[in-house]
Phi, psi and omega in degrees: 000329171300321182290312175300327175298302187299326189252353180232081194272355167255029173297129182258327182222144183217119178236122186258101174260116176056049175257131177239001189246013185267109175277175172303333180291315180304306180290335168288328173295310178305321176292321186290313200251338182254070191285345182272357193289129180259333188220120177238115194243113191247069191279115173058028178260153170281134174232131181289152175326311190255357193305316192275001184257353184263151173083180182214130179240088181297339195240009191283129181247329176246117175231115182229128182240083193248149172241167189288152177298336180249031176294135179265333179243079184245017190276145183219100166295123175213152170259109195302317180300332174289328178278340176284325171291318187284324189230068179294340184268004186294130184247329181229114182241106182237130169242073189279135188056016175248131184281103171278126177243107190294142171224158189288157183281156188267026183215158174276002179291133181258109185269123181258355182265142177251230169246080200293338182247009187293137180241336178223134170224127182243120177228032174300136177215156177267344186256189178286139184243141177278345182302128172240175181308310187292338175289320180288324172296316178302324180284324192244013183301331177245045190229069177285356191250010173295136184249318193232119173237120183246105191244022175315115174089002181267088184289330192279350185268141192256159174292327179291328183288322174292325186301330189277350173299144186290345182297130172243355182238035172304121189259340185216131174222115190248104183234015180291161167268120178232180176067093192307330182297339183246016179291131177255131180255007178298117181306136179231131192246161169095021176302338176296336181291330179282310177288334167298323181287323194240018182305324186281343174247338191288139170255328185222129178230126184229100167237053186298139177068002183292129184279064176272142182291161177315307181295328185282331177291315183294331175283313175309319184283331179288339176286324180288323182280343174279345185310140188285323177268076184286002180259020181263324172294118183247337186220128182224127175240114179236035189283134180071016183268181177259028183293140177258148178312314179310305181293339182279327187295317193294319182266337172293322172288345176257328186282089174293349191243014174291120183242355189218113183223117177257110182242012181301141178072007175286088195289349180268007176255154184286153187303129177108342183267355182268086180202192174252140189243134183241124168100148189295322178295321174302322185288312173310318182293345185294326185296325181300336187266355180251066175254000000 
């Protein structure tokens, strides 16, 4: 990596797949010499703790750090402030199955800039995630252009924390729980804060297996149904939730653009309704079963 970065100063894209021998020194060289780098994809590669914090990639727009789904050691301590200063143009930031554990910056300097151009953030994981509301706020406090937010497996993030984010036009929110050994059954309230905030812009919503109470789901769905732009919502995953026929009727009857609806394992629905629906005609026929 040192050789490539030193002799390819105009390098714009680098993908390292299944690499285990790159050290912090290599990443430091990349930051020092490859100033035109726009895309860095570390697909299933080992990343040392401080490797991503060295050097500076002022034009970097995509950073992807992914780990295997069955990886045993996928924790990545990182300093978000240092990354924000080094990569101010970042638009896509993906950490799939990497457990980000934010750590404090090693200087007293107070950075005020975040990721002002960020459009997509993915911190989905199959393991327990350390991310809390404050950690998410530290990443997105200056990201008003965010369109896609993938928080699958992030059980410590709350609806109130999401409602405080500065992005007003979120289009895709993936917040479902998967992989049964890690499912949480502790009640979570406040989903209506999320659907109320982004009822006008949400195109895809995934809250599969999230333990929201029935009344909370009813209120949340009512906000989606009352949105002025009823043709916005296209995909809704309610698999494994306590969604009721009453709550479902309101949103299915109003969301005219809904093209995908997952109701599998929804125990409060009548027999025959608990399945995946594809296509608007298939979804409209569901209304006859919700009596």
